[in-house]
CSV table of C-alpha atoms and ligand atoms in Angstrom, one decimal:
chain,number,residue,atom,x,y,z
A,1,UNK,CA,-151.0,49.4,-193.4
A,2,UNK,CA,-147.5,49.4,-192.2
A,3,UNK,CA,-144.8,49.1,-194.7
A,4,UNK,CA,-147.3,49.7,-197.4
A,5,UNK,CA,-144.7,51.1,-199.6
A,6,UNK,CA,-142.3,48.2,-199.1
A,7,UNK,CA,-145.1,45.8,-199.7
A,8,UNK,CA,-146.0,47.6,-202.9
A,9,UNK,CA,-142.5,47.7,-204.2
A,10,UNK,CA,-141.9,44.0,-203.4
A,11,UNK,CA,-145.1,42.8,-204.9
A,12,UNK,CA,-144.5,44.8,-208.0
A,13,UNK,CA,-141.0,43.3,-208.3
A,14,UNK,CA,-142.5,39.8,-207.8
A,15,UNK,CA,-145.3,40.5,-210.2
A,16,UNK,CA,-142.7,41.3,-212.8
A,17,UNK,CA,-141.2,37.8,-212.2
A,18,UNK,CA,-144.6,36.2,-212.3
A,19,UNK,CA,-145.0,37.7,-215.8
A,20,UNK,CA,-141.8,36.5,-217.2
A,21,UNK,CA,-141.7,33.6,-219.6
A,22,UNK,CA,-138.6,32.3,-218.0
A,23,UNK,CA,-136.3,33.3,-215.2
A,24,UNK,CA,-132.6,33.6,-215.9
A,25,UNK,CA,-129.7,35.3,-214.2
A,26,UNK,CA,-130.5,38.7,-215.6
A,27,UNK,CA,-134.0,38.5,-214.4
A,28,UNK,CA,-132.8,37.4,-210.9
A,29,UNK,CA,-130.3,40.2,-210.8
A,30,UNK,CA,-132.9,42.8,-211.8
A,31,UNK,CA,-135.2,41.5,-209.1
A,32,UNK,CA,-132.4,41.6,-206.5
A,33,UNK,CA,-131.8,45.3,-207.3
A,34,UNK,CA,-135.5,46.0,-206.9
A,35,UNK,CA,-135.5,44.1,-203.6
A,36,UNK,CA,-132.6,46.0,-202.2
A,37,UNK,CA,-134.0,49.3,-203.2
A,38,UNK,CA,-137.3,48.5,-201.6
A,39,UNK,CA,-135.7,47.3,-198.3
A,40,UNK,CA,-133.4,50.3,-198.1
A,41,UNK,CA,-136.3,52.6,-198.6
A,42,UNK,CA,-138.1,50.9,-195.7
A,43,UNK,CA,-135.1,51.7,-193.6
A,44,UNK,CA,-133.8,48.2,-193.2
A,45,UNK,CA,-130.1,48.0,-192.1
A,46,UNK,CA,-127.7,48.1,-195.1
A,47,UNK,CA,-125.8,45.0,-193.9
A,48,UNK,CA,-129.0,43.0,-193.4
A,49,UNK,CA,-130.2,44.0,-196.9
A,50,UNK,CA,-127.0,42.7,-198.4
A,51,UNK,CA,-127.1,39.5,-196.4
A,52,UNK,CA,-130.7,38.8,-197.3
A,53,UNK,CA,-130.3,39.6,-201.0
A,54,UNK,CA,-127.2,37.4,-201.3
A,55,UNK,CA,-129.0,34.6,-199.7
A,56,UNK,CA,-132.0,34.9,-202.0
A,57,UNK,CA,-129.8,35.3,-205.1
A,58,UNK,CA,-127.8,32.2,-204.2
A,59,UNK,CA,-130.9,30.1,-203.5
A,60,UNK,CA,-132.7,31.1,-206.6
A,61,UNK,CA,-129.7,30.6,-208.9
A,62,UNK,CA,-128.3,27.4,-207.4
A,63,UNK,CA,-131.1,25.5,-205.8
A,64,UNK,CA,-133.1,23.1,-208.0
A,65,UNK,CA,-136.8,23.7,-207.6
A,66,UNK,CA,-138.7,20.7,-206.3
A,67,UNK,CA,-140.3,18.6,-209.0
A,68,UNK,CA,-143.6,20.0,-210.3
A,69,UNK,CA,-142.5,23.5,-209.3
A,70,UNK,CA,-141.6,26.0,-211.9
A,71,UNK,CA,-138.6,28.2,-211.6
A,72,UNK,CA,-140.8,31.2,-211.2
A,73,UNK,CA,-142.8,29.6,-208.4
A,74,UNK,CA,-139.5,28.6,-206.8
A,75,UNK,CA,-138.3,32.1,-206.9
A,76,UNK,CA,-141.4,33.6,-205.4
A,77,UNK,CA,-141.5,31.0,-202.7
A,78,UNK,CA,-137.8,31.6,-201.9
A,79,UNK,CA,-138.4,35.3,-201.5
A,80,UNK,CA,-141.4,34.7,-199.3
A,81,UNK,CA,-139.6,32.1,-197.1
A,82,UNK,CA,-136.5,34.3,-196.7
A,83,UNK,CA,-138.6,37.3,-195.8
A,84,UNK,CA,-140.4,35.3,-193.2
A,85,UNK,CA,-137.1,34.2,-191.6
A,86,UNK,CA,-135.8,37.8,-191.9
A,87,UNK,CA,-138.9,39.3,-190.3
A,88,UNK,CA,-139.0,37.0,-187.3
A,89,UNK,CA,-139.1,33.4,-188.3
A,90,UNK,CA,-141.4,32.3,-185.5
A,91,UNK,CA,-144.8,33.4,-184.4
A,92,UNK,CA,-144.6,35.6,-181.4
A,93,UNK,CA,-146.4,33.7,-178.7
A,94,UNK,CA,-146.2,34.1,-175.0
A,95,UNK,CA,-146.7,31.3,-172.6
A,96,UNK,CA,-149.9,31.4,-170.7
A,97,UNK,CA,-148.4,30.7,-167.3
A,98,UNK,CA,-147.6,32.3,-164.0
A,99,UNK,CA,-144.7,34.7,-164.8
A,100,UNK,CA,-143.1,38.1,-164.5
A,101,UNK,CA,-142.5,40.2,-167.6
A,102,UNK,CA,-140.3,43.3,-167.7
A,103,UNK,CA,-140.7,45.9,-170.4
A,104,UNK,CA,-137.7,48.1,-171.4
A,105,UNK,CA,-137.1,50.7,-174.0
A,106,UNK,CA,-136.3,54.4,-174.7
A,107,UNK,CA,-138.4,57.4,-174.0
A,108,UNK,CA,-141.9,57.4,-175.6
A,109,UNK,CA,-141.4,54.1,-177.3
A,110,UNK,CA,-144.7,52.8,-176.0
A,111,UNK,CA,-143.7,50.8,-172.9
A,112,UNK,CA,-146.5,52.0,-170.6
A,113,UNK,CA,-149.2,51.7,-173.2
A,114,UNK,CA,-147.9,48.2,-174.2
A,115,UNK,CA,-147.8,47.1,-170.5
A,116,UNK,CA,-151.6,47.8,-170.4
A,117,UNK,CA,-152.2,46.2,-173.8
A,118,UNK,CA,-150.3,43.1,-172.7
A,119,UNK,CA,-152.3,43.0,-169.4
A,120,UNK,CA,-155.5,43.1,-171.4
A,121,UNK,CA,-154.2,40.3,-173.7
A,122,UNK,CA,-153.7,38.1,-170.6
A,123,UNK,CA,-157.1,39.0,-169.2
A,124,UNK,CA,-158.6,37.9,-172.5
A,125,UNK,CA,-156.7,34.6,-172.2
A,126,UNK,CA,-158.3,34.1,-168.8
A,127,UNK,CA,-155.3,34.9,-166.7
A,128,UNK,CA,-155.1,37.4,-163.9
A,129,UNK,CA,-152.4,40.0,-164.6
A,130,UNK,CA,-151.2,42.9,-162.5
A,131,UNK,CA,-149.3,46.0,-163.5
A,132,UNK,CA,-146.4,47.6,-161.8
A,133,UNK,CA,-145.3,51.1,-162.5
A,134,UNK,CA,-141.5,51.2,-162.0
A,135,UNK,CA,-141.1,54.5,-163.8
A,136,UNK,CA,-140.3,56.7,-160.9
A,137,UNK,CA,-138.3,59.0,-163.2
A,138,UNK,CA,-140.9,60.8,-165.4
A,139,UNK,CA,-143.4,62.9,-163.5
A,140,UNK,CA,-147.0,61.6,-164.0
A,141,UNK,CA,-145.7,58.2,-165.2
A,142,UNK,CA,-147.3,56.6,-162.1
A,143,UNK,CA,-150.7,58.3,-162.7
A,144,UNK,CA,-150.6,57.2,-166.3
A,145,UNK,CA,-150.3,53.5,-165.5
A,146,UNK,CA,-152.8,53.7,-162.6
A,147,UNK,CA,-155.3,55.3,-165.0
A,148,UNK,CA,-154.7,52.6,-167.7
A,149,UNK,CA,-155.1,49.9,-165.1
A,150,UNK,CA,-158.4,51.1,-164.0
A,151,UNK,CA,-159.5,51.4,-167.6
A,152,UNK,CA,-158.9,47.7,-168.2
A,153,UNK,CA,-159.8,46.6,-164.7
A,154,UNK,CA,-156.4,45.3,-163.7
A,155,UNK,CA,-154.8,46.1,-160.4
A,156,UNK,CA,-151.8,48.4,-160.4
A,157,UNK,CA,-149.0,49.0,-158.0
A,158,UNK,CA,-147.2,52.3,-158.7
A,159,UNK,CA,-145.6,54.2,-155.8
A,160,UNK,CA,-142.3,55.1,-154.3
A,161,UNK,CA,-139.2,56.7,-155.8
A,162,UNK,CA,-136.9,53.7,-156.3
A,163,UNK,CA,-137.8,51.4,-159.2
A,164,UNK,CA,-136.3,48.3,-157.6
A,165,UNK,CA,-138.0,48.8,-154.3
A,166,UNK,CA,-141.3,49.4,-156.1
A,167,UNK,CA,-140.8,46.1,-157.9
A,168,UNK,CA,-140.1,44.2,-154.7
A,169,UNK,CA,-143.1,45.6,-152.9
A,170,UNK,CA,-145.3,44.8,-155.9
A,171,UNK,CA,-144.2,41.2,-155.9
A,172,UNK,CA,-145.1,40.9,-152.3
A,173,UNK,CA,-148.4,42.6,-152.9
A,174,UNK,CA,-149.5,40.4,-155.8
A,175,UNK,CA,-148.7,36.8,-154.8
A,176,UNK,CA,-152.0,35.6,-156.3
A,177,UNK,CA,-151.8,37.3,-159.7
A,178,UNK,CA,-150.7,35.1,-162.6
A,179,UNK,CA,-148.7,37.5,-164.7
A,180,UNK,CA,-147.0,40.6,-163.2
A,181,UNK,CA,-146.0,43.1,-165.8
A,182,UNK,CA,-143.3,45.7,-164.9
A,183,UNK,CA,-143.2,49.0,-166.8
A,184,UNK,CA,-139.9,50.8,-166.6
A,185,UNK,CA,-138.7,54.3,-167.2
A,186,UNK,CA,-137.2,55.5,-170.5
A,187,UNK,CA,-134.4,57.9,-171.4
A,188,UNK,CA,-133.3,59.6,-174.6
A,189,UNK,CA,-130.6,57.0,-174.9
A,190,UNK,CA,-129.4,54.0,-173.1
A,191,UNK,CA,-127.1,56.0,-170.9
A,192,UNK,CA,-125.2,55.0,-167.8
A,193,UNK,CA,-128.1,56.1,-165.6
A,194,UNK,CA,-130.7,54.0,-167.4
A,195,UNK,CA,-128.3,51.0,-167.7
A,196,UNK,CA,-127.7,51.0,-164.0
A,197,UNK,CA,-131.4,51.4,-163.2
A,198,UNK,CA,-132.4,48.5,-165.5
A,199,UNK,CA,-129.8,46.2,-164.2
A,200,UNK,CA,-130.9,46.8,-160.6
A,201,UNK,CA,-134.5,46.4,-161.7
A,202,UNK,CA,-133.8,43.1,-163.4
A,203,UNK,CA,-132.1,41.8,-160.2
A,204,UNK,CA,-135.1,42.7,-158.1
A,205,UNK,CA,-137.8,41.4,-160.5
A,206,UNK,CA,-136.0,38.3,-161.8
A,207,UNK,CA,-138.2,38.4,-164.8
A,208,UNK,CA,-139.1,35.3,-166.9
A,209,UNK,CA,-139.3,37.5,-170.0
A,210,UNK,CA,-137.8,40.9,-170.9
A,211,UNK,CA,-139.4,42.6,-173.8
A,212,UNK,CA,-137.8,45.4,-175.7
A,213,UNK,CA,-140.3,48.0,-176.9
A,214,UNK,CA,-139.3,49.7,-180.1
A,215,UNK,CA,-141.4,52.1,-182.2
A,216,UNK,CA,-141.8,51.2,-185.8
A,217,UNK,CA,-140.7,54.7,-186.9
A,218,UNK,CA,-137.3,54.2,-185.5
A,219,UNK,CA,-134.9,54.1,-188.4
A,220,UNK,CA,-131.4,52.6,-188.7
A,221,UNK,CA,-130.7,53.2,-185.0
A,222,UNK,CA,-133.1,50.4,-184.1
A,223,UNK,CA,-130.5,47.7,-184.7
A,224,UNK,CA,-127.8,49.2,-182.7
A,225,UNK,CA,-130.2,50.0,-179.9
A,226,UNK,CA,-131.6,46.6,-179.7
A,227,UNK,CA,-128.1,45.2,-179.5
A,228,UNK,CA,-127.2,47.5,-176.6
A,229,UNK,CA,-130.3,46.5,-174.7
A,230,UNK,CA,-129.7,42.8,-175.4
A,231,UNK,CA,-126.1,43.1,-174.2
A,232,UNK,CA,-127.2,44.9,-171.0
A,233,UNK,CA,-130.1,42.9,-169.7
A,234,UNK,CA,-130.8,40.2,-172.3
A,235,UNK,CA,-133.9,40.4,-174.5
A,236,UNK,CA,-136.3,37.5,-174.8
A,237,UNK,CA,-138.8,39.3,-177.1
A,238,UNK,CA,-139.6,42.4,-179.0
A,239,UNK,CA,-142.7,44.5,-179.1
A,240,UNK,CA,-142.8,46.8,-182.1
A,241,UNK,CA,-145.2,49.7,-181.5
A,242,UNK,CA,-146.8,52.3,-183.7
A,243,UNK,CA,-147.0,50.0,-186.7
A,244,UNK,CA,-150.1,52.0,-187.7
A,245,UNK,CA,-148.3,55.3,-188.1
A,246,UNK,CA,-145.4,54.7,-190.4
A,247,UNK,CA,-144.5,53.6,-193.9
A,248,UNK,CA,-141.1,52.5,-192.7
A,249,UNK,CA,-140.7,50.1,-189.8
A,250,UNK,CA,-138.3,47.8,-191.7
A,251,UNK,CA,-135.5,48.6,-189.3
A,252,UNK,CA,-137.5,47.9,-186.1
A,253,UNK,CA,-138.9,44.7,-187.6
A,254,UNK,CA,-135.5,43.5,-188.7
A,255,UNK,CA,-133.9,44.3,-185.4
A,256,UNK,CA,-135.2,40.9,-184.2
A,257,UNK,CA,-132.8,39.4,-186.6
A,258,UNK,CA,-130.0,41.2,-184.9
A,259,UNK,CA,-130.8,40.4,-181.3
A,260,UNK,CA,-132.1,36.9,-182.2
A,261,UNK,CA,-135.3,37.4,-180.2
A,262,UNK,CA,-138.7,37.0,-181.7
A,263,UNK,CA,-141.1,39.8,-182.2
A,264,UNK,CA,-144.0,39.0,-179.8
A,265,UNK,CA,-146.5,41.7,-180.5
A,266,UNK,CA,-147.1,44.7,-182.6
A,267,UNK,CA,-148.9,47.8,-181.5
A,268,UNK,CA,-151.2,49.1,-184.2
A,269,UNK,CA,-152.9,52.1,-182.4
A,270,UNK,CA,-153.2,54.0,-179.2
A,271,UNK,CA,-156.1,52.1,-177.8
A,272,UNK,CA,-155.5,49.2,-175.5
A,273,UNK,CA,-157.1,46.8,-178.0
A,274,UNK,CA,-154.8,47.8,-180.8
A,275,UNK,CA,-152.3,45.1,-180.2
A,276,UNK,CA,-151.7,42.0,-182.2
A,277,UNK,CA,-149.8,38.8,-181.9
A,278,UNK,CA,-147.1,39.0,-184.4
A,279,UNK,CA,-147.1,36.3,-187.1
A,280,UNK,CA,-144.3,36.8,-189.6
A,281,UNK,CA,-145.9,34.4,-192.1
A,282,UNK,CA,-149.2,36.3,-192.1
A,283,UNK,CA,-147.3,39.6,-192.0
A,284,UNK,CA,-145.2,38.8,-195.1
A,285,UNK,CA,-148.2,37.3,-196.9
A,286,UNK,CA,-150.0,40.5,-196.4
A,287,UNK,CA,-147.0,42.6,-197.1
A,288,UNK,CA,-146.3,41.2,-200.6
A,289,UNK,CA,-149.7,39.8,-201.3
A,290,UNK,CA,-148.4,36.3,-201.4
A,291,UNK,CA,-151.8,34.7,-201.9
A,292,UNK,CA,-152.5,36.9,-204.9
A,293,UNK,CA,-149.1,36.1,-206.3
A,294,UNK,CA,-149.6,32.4,-206.0
A,295,UNK,CA,-152.8,32.6,-207.9
A,296,UNK,CA,-151.3,34.8,-210.5
A,297,UNK,CA,-148.6,32.3,-211.1
A,298,UNK,CA,-151.3,29.6,-211.4
A,299,UNK,CA,-153.2,31.8,-213.8
A,300,UNK,CA,-150.1,32.3,-215.9
A,301,UNK,CA,-149.8,28.5,-216.1
A,302,UNK,CA,-153.4,28.3,-217.2
A,303,UNK,CA,-152.6,30.7,-220.1
A,304,UNK,CA,-150.7,27.8,-221.5
A,305,UNK,CA,-153.9,25.9,-221.8
A,306,UNK,CA,-154.1,23.7,-224.9
A,307,UNK,CA,-157.4,25.2,-226.1
A,308,UNK,CA,-155.9,28.7,-226.0
A,309,UNK,CA,-152.8,27.5,-227.8
A,310,UNK,CA,-154.8,25.9,-230.5
A,311,UNK,CA,-156.8,29.0,-231.2
A,312,UNK,CA,-153.5,31.0,-231.0
A,313,UNK,CA,-152.2,28.7,-233.7
A,314,UNK,CA,-155.3,29.1,-235.8
A,315,UNK,CA,-155.2,32.8,-235.6
A,316,UNK,CA,-151.6,32.9,-236.5
A,317,UNK,CA,-152.0,30.8,-239.5
A,318,UNK,CA,-154.8,32.9,-240.8
A,319,UNK,CA,-157.4,30.2,-240.1
A,320,UNK,CA,-159.2,32.4,-237.7
A,321,UNK,CA,-162.9,31.7,-237.5
A,322,UNK,CA,-165.7,33.3,-235.7
A,323,UNK,CA,-165.8,30.2,-233.5
A,324,UNK,CA,-162.1,30.7,-232.6
A,325,UNK,CA,-162.8,34.3,-231.8
A,326,UNK,CA,-165.7,33.4,-229.5
A,327,UNK,CA,-163.8,30.6,-227.7
A,328,UNK,CA,-160.8,32.9,-227.2
A,329,UNK,CA,-162.8,35.6,-225.5
A,330,UNK,CA,-164.6,33.0,-223.5
A,331,UNK,CA,-161.4,31.2,-222.3
A,332,UNK,CA,-159.7,34.5,-221.6
A,333,UNK,CA,-162.6,35.7,-219.6
A,334,UNK,CA,-162.6,32.6,-217.5
A,335,UNK,CA,-159.2,33.4,-216.3
A,336,UNK,CA,-160.4,36.0,-213.8
A,337,UNK,CA,-158.9,39.4,-213.1
A,338,UNK,CA,-158.1,40.0,-216.7
A,339,UNK,CA,-156.1,43.1,-216.6
A,340,UNK,CA,-153.7,41.4,-214.1
A,341,UNK,CA,-153.4,38.3,-216.1
A,342,UNK,CA,-152.7,40.3,-219.3
A,343,UNK,CA,-150.1,42.4,-217.6
A,344,UNK,CA,-148.2,39.3,-216.9
A,345,UNK,CA,-147.6,38.5,-220.5
A,346,UNK,CA,-144.8,40.8,-221.7
A,347,UNK,CA,-145.3,41.9,-225.3
A,348,UNK,CA,-148.9,40.7,-225.5
A,349,UNK,CA,-151.2,43.5,-226.5
A,350,UNK,CA,-154.8,42.5,-227.1
A,351,UNK,CA,-156.9,44.6,-229.3
A,352,UNK,CA,-158.5,47.5,-227.5
A,353,UNK,CA,-161.9,46.7,-226.2
A,354,UNK,CA,-161.5,43.0,-226.8
A,355,UNK,CA,-161.6,42.2,-223.2
A,356,UNK,CA,-164.3,44.7,-222.4
A,357,UNK,CA,-166.9,42.4,-223.8
A,358,UNK,CA,-169.7,42.0,-221.3
A,359,UNK,CA,-171.4,38.9,-220.2
A,360,UNK,CA,-174.6,40.1,-221.7
A,361,UNK,CA,-173.0,40.7,-225.1
A,362,UNK,CA,-171.4,37.3,-224.9
A,363,UNK,CA,-174.7,35.7,-224.3
A,364,UNK,CA,-176.2,37.4,-227.4
A,365,UNK,CA,-173.2,36.4,-229.5
A,366,UNK,CA,-173.6,32.9,-228.5
A,367,UNK,CA,-177.2,32.9,-229.5
A,368,UNK,CA,-176.3,34.6,-232.8
A,369,UNK,CA,-173.7,32.0,-233.6
A,370,UNK,CA,-176.2,29.2,-233.0
A,371,UNK,CA,-178.2,30.6,-235.8
A,372,UNK,CA,-175.3,30.6,-238.2
A,373,UNK,CA,-174.3,28.0,-240.6
A,374,UNK,CA,-171.0,26.2,-240.3
A,375,UNK,CA,-169.8,28.0,-243.4
A,376,UNK,CA,-170.7,31.4,-242.0
A,377,UNK,CA,-168.8,30.6,-238.8
A,378,UNK,CA,-165.7,29.5,-240.5
A,379,UNK,CA,-165.7,32.3,-243.1
A,380,UNK,CA,-167.7,35.2,-241.7
A,381,UNK,CA,-166.8,37.4,-244.7
A,382,UNK,CA,-169.7,35.9,-246.6
A,383,UNK,CA,-172.1,37.3,-244.0
A,384,UNK,CA,-173.8,40.1,-245.9
A,385,UNK,CA,-176.8,42.2,-244.9
A,386,UNK,CA,-179.4,39.7,-245.9
A,387,UNK,CA,-177.6,37.0,-243.9
A,388,UNK,CA,-177.4,39.4,-241.0
A,389,UNK,CA,-181.2,39.8,-241.1
A,390,UNK,CA,-181.7,36.1,-241.2
A,391,UNK,CA,-179.4,35.4,-238.3
A,392,UNK,CA,-180.9,38.2,-236.3
A,393,UNK,CA,-184.5,37.1,-236.8
A,394,UNK,CA,-183.6,33.5,-236.3
A,395,UNK,CA,-182.1,34.2,-232.9
A,396,UNK,CA,-184.5,36.9,-231.8
A,397,UNK,CA,-181.8,39.6,-231.8
A,398,UNK,CA,-181.5,43.0,-233.4
A,399,UNK,CA,-179.5,43.4,-236.6
A,400,UNK,CA,-177.1,45.6,-234.7
A,401,UNK,CA,-176.2,42.8,-232.3
A,402,UNK,CA,-175.1,40.6,-235.1
A,403,UNK,CA,-173.2,43.5,-236.8
A,404,UNK,CA,-171.4,44.2,-233.6
A,405,UNK,CA,-170.3,40.7,-233.3
A,406,UNK,CA,-168.9,40.8,-236.8
A,407,UNK,CA,-167.3,44.1,-236.2
A,408,UNK,CA,-165.5,42.8,-233.1
A,409,UNK,CA,-164.4,39.7,-234.9
A,410,UNK,CA,-163.1,41.7,-237.9
A,411,UNK,CA,-161.1,44.0,-235.7
A,412,UNK,CA,-159.6,41.2,-233.7
A,413,UNK,CA,-158.7,39.3,-236.8
A,414,UNK,CA,-156.9,42.3,-238.3
A,415,UNK,CA,-155.0,42.7,-235.1
A,416,UNK,CA,-154.0,39.0,-235.0
A,417,UNK,CA,-153.0,39.2,-238.6
A,418,UNK,CA,-150.7,42.0,-237.9
A,419,UNK,CA,-149.1,40.3,-234.9
A,420,UNK,CA,-148.9,37.1,-236.9
A,421,UNK,CA,-147.5,38.7,-240.0
A,422,UNK,CA,-144.7,40.1,-238.1
A,423,UNK,CA,-144.0,37.2,-235.9
A,424,UNK,CA,-145.0,34.2,-237.7
A,425,UNK,CA,-142.2,33.7,-240.1
A,426,UNK,CA,-140.1,30.7,-239.2
A,427,UNK,CA,-139.8,30.3,-235.5
A,428,UNK,CA,-142.2,33.1,-235.0
A,429,UNK,CA,-144.7,31.0,-233.3
A,430,UNK,CA,-142.1,29.6,-230.9
A,431,UNK,CA,-141.3,33.1,-230.0
A,432,UNK,CA,-144.9,34.0,-229.4
A,433,UNK,CA,-145.3,30.8,-227.3
A,434,UNK,CA,-142.3,31.8,-225.3
A,435,UNK,CA,-144.1,35.0,-224.5
A,436,UNK,CA,-146.9,32.8,-223.2
A,437,UNK,CA,-144.4,31.1,-221.0
A,438,UNK,CA,-144.4,27.9,-222.9
A,439,UNK,CA,-141.4,25.8,-223.7
A,440,UNK,CA,-141.3,24.7,-227.3
K,1,GTP,N1,-150.4,55.2,-182.9
K,1,GTP,C1,-149.9,54.5,-181.9
K,1,GTP,N2,-149.5,55.1,-180.8
K,1,GTP,C2,-148.9,54.5,-179.8
K,1,GTP,C3,-148.8,53.1,-179.9
K,1,GTP,N3,-148.2,52.7,-178.7
K,1,GTP,C4,-148.0,53.8,-178.0
K,1,GTP,N4,-148.5,54.9,-178.6
K,1,GTP,C5,-148.5,56.3,-178.2
K,1,GTP,O1,-147.1,56.7,-178.0
K,1,GTP,C6,-147.0,57.6,-176.9
K,1,GTP,C7,-146.0,57.1,-175.9
K,1,GTP,O2,-146.5,55.9,-175.3
K,1,GTP,P1,-146.1,55.5,-173.8
K,1,GTP,O3,-146.7,54.2,-173.6
K,1,GTP,O4,-146.4,56.5,-172.9
K,1,GTP,O5,-144.5,55.4,-174.0
K,1,GTP,P2,-143.4,55.1,-172.9
K,1,GTP,O6,-142.4,54.2,-173.6
K,1,GTP,O7,-144.1,54.5,-171.7
K,1,GTP,O8,-142.9,56.5,-172.7
K,1,GTP,P3,-142.0,57.0,-171.4
K,1,GTP,O9,-142.6,56.4,-170.2
K,1,GTP,O10,-142.1,58.5,-171.5
K,1,GTP,O11,-140.6,56.5,-171.7
K,1,GTP,C8,-148.4,57.7,-176.3
K,1,GTP,O12,-149.1,58.9,-176.9
K,1,GTP,C9,-149.1,56.5,-176.8
K,1,GTP,O13,-150.5,56.6,-177.0
K,1,GTP,C10,-149.2,52.4,-181.0
K,1,GTP,O14,-149.1,51.2,-181.2
K,1,GTP,N5,-149.7,53.1,-182.0
K,2,MG,MG1,-143.9,55.1,-169.8
């Protein structure tokens, strides 16, 4: 997907936040640096990057989160909201009414292809569009749009050598079409010739909408270019093309923030169907994996669950029974994508293999534990070979299954003791709890 790299960097930065026990100024500053680096790498304008990051820093540090919302959630939400505003704010919708739309842009930006895609969009919406080829400059431009028109079954007018005249004739020719889409010629730059041509064309067409077509791969120049077009003819919307072909695109997408016009559509391929309504919310959600992040934050909250804390307390104080061990694995397993959850707890290293316990194994252990006496469960060290045999035959398991359970338990207990021994002096538990994101 487009901006994959940006999305990855941003969600990594946010994941780091999700994993923090608490959010303070240092954490925010570190995040802001990550954010800036990610945006600059995606080619977003330097000034825009600084405006956006200042805004986010200010909001996160100075705004009080709504009640019931943790600072972390507030921070992630703020980043999400600001990115949505930054990347377009509103959903790019076009009115489904009788209208004239003019497409402008530089050479090869995708104007002609987008004209056809747009026409197809209206057809799908039940309207009757027509295409007008006003590119009398590039040889073969008229054939190109005629061919596209026939491919999608939309009438095309493309003849003559003066764009304005072509436009005027087309308007006369298509009085009964709902939407008339005018494709214009490009140049290498918005030079005097193109500026003059577009101004005249605009006077002839009197368009309801003027869409600027920018390719996603256009770097820093996108902002300046959009500004120039906006000044010249006025831009009511932006179409960002070739979103399928670049890891960048940040500049093109953020140019809408410069010209103050919404992105209406994005082109995601060469085919006429590869065209999407642009929805900044959906886009940002996909970009940073917002849904995943939200559930990660929730999971992090669940880690603070009382049962888990109680067994953590037990294990730290050395009262670590087989029952605790079993409940721990079970409650940890319930939390879902374990590796992710565990990554969120800085400093927490679970014994190797502890989480690799399979459902089948768990089921056997449960049965085994049902055949144990209370005493055995609270002090498994008394379980010798003859007890193992008894437990195994009582539960219909093999000796090895029981041995395995005890081995796992022993290893985990040793680990816990080591962690506890180091941490559980005075205040040690508070420290550990802090790692779990708990306030003590
Ligand atoms: N991958 C991809 N290619 C696209 C997209 N939109 C356009 N293209 C390709 O980009 C090239 C240029 O597209 P055109 O529509 O001819 O561009 P134009 O702005 O009309 O170009 P000029 O008329 O020469 O100024 C063509 O090869 C298109 O197939 C898109 O969204 N994705
Ligand atoms: Mg063209």
